[in-house]
Short mmCIF file of C-alpha atoms in Angstrom, two decimals:
data_model
loop_
_atom_site.label_atom_id
_atom_site.label_comp_id
_atom_site.label_asym_id
_atom_site.label_seq_id
_atom_site.Cartn_x
_atom_site.Cartn_y
_atom_site.Cartn_z
CA UNK A 1128 16.45 -16.92 8.32
CA UNK A 1129 14.82 -14.30 7.88
CA UNK A 1130 11.26 -14.76 6.47
CA UNK A 1131 9.78 -12.07 3.93
CA UNK A 1132 6.09 -12.48 3.57
CA UNK A 1133 5.29 -10.45 -0.52
CA UNK A 1134 1.52 -8.77 -1.59
CA UNK A 1135 1.99 -11.62 -4.95
CA UNK A 1136 2.85 -14.48 -6.09
CA UNK A 1137 6.17 -15.87 -7.22
CA UNK A 1138 7.37 -14.17 -10.49
CA UNK A 1139 5.72 -10.77 -8.94
CA UNK A 1140 7.15 -7.60 -8.95
CA UNK A 1141 6.67 -7.40 -5.25
CA UNK A 1142 9.36 -10.25 -5.37
CA UNK A 1143 12.34 -7.63 -8.08
CA UNK A 1144 11.52 -5.78 -4.79
CA UNK A 1145 11.58 -8.17 -2.31
CA UNK A 1146 14.91 -8.57 -3.98
CA UNK A 1147 15.36 -5.64 -3.45
CA UNK A 1148 14.62 -5.00 -0.36
CA UNK A 1149 16.72 -7.55 1.19
CA UNK A 1150 19.97 -6.48 -0.59
CA UNK A 1151 19.84 -3.13 0.63
CA UNK A 1152 19.21 -4.17 4.28
CA UNK A 1153 22.53 -6.68 4.36
CA UNK A 1154 20.55 -9.29 4.77
CA UNK A 1155 21.71 -12.66 2.68
CA UNK A 1156 19.99 -15.64 3.81
CA UNK A 1157 16.15 -14.93 3.64
CA UNK A 1158 12.38 -17.25 2.81
CA UNK A 1159 10.72 -15.96 0.43
CA UNK A 1160 6.41 -15.63 1.81
CA UNK A 1161 4.18 -14.98 -1.47
CA UNK A 1162 1.35 -14.06 0.10
CA UNK A 1163 -1.05 -11.95 -2.67
CA UNK A 1164 -2.70 -9.41 -0.65
CA UNK A 1165 -1.61 -6.74 1.42
CA UNK A 1166 -3.85 -7.25 4.90
CA UNK A 1167 -1.62 -10.76 4.80
CA UNK A 1168 1.04 -8.76 4.55
CA UNK A 1169 0.08 -6.87 7.24
CA UNK A 1170 -1.94 -9.76 9.88
CA UNK A 1171 2.03 -12.03 8.75
CA UNK A 1172 3.84 -9.35 11.11
CA UNK A 1173 1.37 -8.97 13.55
CA UNK A 1174 1.40 -12.19 14.63
CA UNK A 1175 5.27 -12.76 13.69
CA UNK A 1176 5.17 -15.32 11.52
CA UNK A 1177 7.73 -13.13 9.19
CA UNK A 1178 9.51 -10.22 10.19
CA UNK A 1179 9.16 -7.73 6.97
CA UNK A 1180 6.93 -7.65 4.92
CA UNK A 1181 6.48 -5.85 1.25
CA UNK A 1182 3.69 -4.43 -0.58
CA UNK A 1183 3.38 -1.39 -3.36
CA UNK A 1184 1.93 1.40 -2.90
CA UNK A 1185 1.96 3.89 -5.61
CA UNK A 1186 1.87 3.66 -9.22
CA UNK A 1187 3.47 6.39 -11.15
CA UNK A 1188 0.15 5.76 -13.59
CA UNK A 1189 -1.98 3.35 -12.51
CA UNK A 1190 -2.29 5.66 -8.68
CA UNK A 1191 -2.43 4.30 -5.10
CA UNK A 1192 -2.46 1.29 -4.62
CA UNK A 1193 -5.74 0.66 -2.09
CA UNK A 1194 -5.81 -3.01 -1.22
CA UNK A 1195 -1.76 -1.46 0.47
CA UNK A 1196 -3.72 1.78 2.23
CA UNK A 1197 -6.60 -0.17 4.09
CA UNK A 1198 -4.76 -3.41 5.25
CA UNK A 1199 -2.46 -0.49 6.55
CA UNK A 1200 -4.86 1.50 8.55
CA UNK A 1201 -5.81 -1.93 9.87
CA UNK A 1202 -3.23 -3.19 11.23
CA UNK A 1203 0.26 -1.09 12.92
CA UNK A 1204 3.98 -2.04 11.84
CA UNK A 1205 6.52 -0.46 11.36
CA UNK A 1206 7.66 1.70 8.23
CA UNK A 1207 11.13 0.66 6.76
CA UNK A 1208 11.67 1.57 3.91
CA UNK A 1209 10.01 3.69 0.98
CA UNK A 1210 11.56 3.12 -2.77
CA UNK A 1211 11.11 2.58 -5.86
CA UNK A 1212 11.22 -0.02 -8.26
CA UNK A 1213 10.83 0.55 -12.67
CA UNK A 1214 7.47 -2.12 -12.84
CA UNK A 1215 7.59 -2.95 -17.00
CA UNK A 1216 4.63 -4.95 -17.53
CA UNK A 1217 4.61 -6.76 -20.86
CA UNK A 1218 1.23 -8.90 -22.49
CA UNK A 1219 2.48 -12.58 -23.19
CA UNK A 1220 0.44 -15.77 -24.16
CA UNK A 1221 0.15 -20.01 -24.01
CA UNK A 1222 3.25 -21.16 -27.21
CA UNK A 1223 1.54 -20.37 -29.99
CA UNK A 1224 -0.13 -18.33 -29.81
CA UNK A 1225 -1.30 -14.94 -32.15
CA UNK A 1226 -1.81 -11.50 -30.91
CA UNK A 1227 -4.84 -11.92 -33.04
CA UNK A 1228 -5.90 -15.10 -31.01
CA UNK A 1229 -6.26 -12.74 -27.81
CA UNK A 1230 -10.45 -13.09 -26.83
CA UNK A 1231 -9.87 -11.39 -23.38
CA UNK A 1232 -6.21 -9.71 -21.29
CA UNK A 1233 -6.49 -10.59 -17.57
CA UNK A 1234 -3.98 -9.66 -15.09
CA UNK A 1235 -3.96 -7.58 -11.46
CA UNK A 1236 -6.16 -3.83 -11.46
CA UNK A 1237 -2.73 -1.45 -11.46
CA UNK A 1238 -1.09 -3.82 -14.44
CA UNK A 1239 -4.04 -2.55 -16.76
CA UNK A 1240 -4.15 1.07 -15.49
CA UNK A 1241 -0.52 0.66 -16.19
CA UNK A 1242 -1.34 0.09 -19.38
CA UNK A 1243 -3.95 0.85 -20.39
CA UNK A 1244 -3.57 3.34 -23.92
CA UNK A 1245 -2.34 0.65 -25.39
CA UNK A 1246 -4.98 -1.40 -24.38
CA UNK A 1247 -7.63 0.74 -26.35
CA UNK A 1248 -5.21 0.44 -29.24
CA UNK A 1249 -4.46 -2.88 -29.27
CA UNK A 1250 -7.62 -4.54 -27.82
CA UNK A 1251 -10.10 -1.45 -27.45
CA UNK A 1252 -13.05 -4.79 -27.83
CA UNK A 1253 -11.75 -7.96 -25.15
CA UNK A 1254 -13.02 -7.97 -22.73
CA UNK A 1255 -10.38 -6.72 -19.28
CA UNK A 1256 -10.33 -9.24 -16.40
CA UNK A 1257 -8.96 -8.27 -12.78
CA UNK A 1258 -6.82 -10.74 -11.19
CA UNK A 1259 -5.24 -10.79 -7.89
CA UNK A 1260 -1.27 -10.12 -9.01
CA UNK A 1261 0.38 -9.85 -11.95
CA UNK A 1262 1.64 -13.28 -12.10
CA UNK A 1263 -0.67 -15.98 -10.32
CA UNK A 1264 -2.70 -14.63 -14.08
CA UNK A 1265 0.87 -15.77 -15.62
CA UNK A 1266 0.43 -19.72 -13.74
CA UNK A 1267 -3.07 -19.55 -13.79
CA UNK A 1268 -2.85 -18.53 -17.52
CA UNK A 1269 0.32 -21.88 -17.25
CA UNK A 1270 -1.87 -24.60 -15.34
CA UNK A 1271 -4.47 -24.55 -17.90
CA UNK A 1272 -7.04 -22.47 -15.66
CA UNK A 1273 -7.83 -20.01 -17.75
CA UNK A 1274 -8.79 -19.76 -21.63
CA UNK A 1275 -6.41 -20.89 -23.93
CA UNK A 1276 -6.84 -17.42 -26.61
CA UNK A 1277 -6.19 -15.91 -23.10
CA UNK A 1278 -3.37 -12.85 -22.40
CA UNK A 1279 -1.50 -11.60 -19.28
CA UNK A 1280 0.30 -8.39 -18.51
CA UNK A 1281 3.32 -8.97 -16.03
CA UNK A 1282 6.52 -9.53 -15.42
CA UNK A 1283 9.01 -10.58 -18.16
CA UNK A 1284 10.15 -12.95 -15.80
CA UNK A 1285 6.91 -14.98 -15.96
CA UNK A 1286 7.33 -16.36 -19.10
CA UNK A 1287 10.02 -17.90 -18.55
CA UNK A 1288 8.71 -19.00 -15.03
CA UNK A 1289 5.69 -20.28 -16.28
CA UNK A 1290 7.53 -21.13 -19.83
CA UNK A 1291 4.37 -18.69 -21.41
CA UNK A 1292 5.54 -16.29 -24.81
CA UNK A 1293 6.33 -12.61 -25.13
CA UNK A 1294 3.90 -11.73 -26.66
CA UNK A 1295 4.81 -7.86 -27.06
CA UNK A 1296 6.94 -5.68 -24.79
CA UNK A 1297 6.66 -3.57 -22.66
CA UNK A 1298 3.38 -2.18 -23.10
CA UNK A 1299 3.08 -0.08 -20.15
CA UNK A 1300 2.43 4.00 -20.97
CA UNK A 1301 5.03 5.52 -19.18
CA UNK A 1302 8.35 4.94 -19.88
CA UNK A 1303 9.60 5.08 -16.75
CA UNK A 1304 6.91 3.51 -14.97
CA UNK A 1305 7.42 2.95 -11.58
CA UNK A 1306 5.99 1.84 -8.22
CA UNK A 1307 6.24 3.44 -4.02
CA UNK A 1308 6.97 -0.19 -2.36
CA UNK A 1309 7.35 0.12 1.74
CA UNK A 1310 9.14 -2.61 3.28
CA UNK A 1311 7.41 -2.76 6.97
CA UNK A 1312 8.12 -4.13 10.25
CA UNK A 1313 6.23 -5.09 13.65
CA UNK A 1314 5.77 -1.78 15.74
CA UNK A 1315 8.42 -1.06 17.47
CA UNK A 1316 6.35 -0.73 20.72
CA UNK A 1317 8.92 2.07 22.59
#
């Protein structure tokens, strides 16, 4: 079975990108390996623990994903495909929480950047706390590892997956919020 490593947790936008990549390349049977960081994804390709890797490179609003650039400089790989997916950021909270109860917001730095206008309008006095992954922050909130009065910015699928409420939908600043992903594989020797 084909193994595809992704820079994200279950419910992440990287998981969506992985499914698109597999479909586009006729890969019917595959296992997603959730690896969170770009470096882990690329290391896994180079050591042949995975066949492919999916990493985010750039978002229309949030800019370049620095950790991906740094990982690409460190590891050798072949780019199979560059492709965009639409990213719909949502504010999620513990069931029964109201927007007015929120004391802090957790998410990946890219998601925080993509929603900066929304956050500065509605949560300008609340701390914005960077996490390793949007979906991972949703999982941590659902498991009680973050304060109950926290909210996270994540994919809508994380609400159902982790039993959270959608407090506000589509909070990203750009109407067409696109992220560029790379599909990668081991460097081919000539």
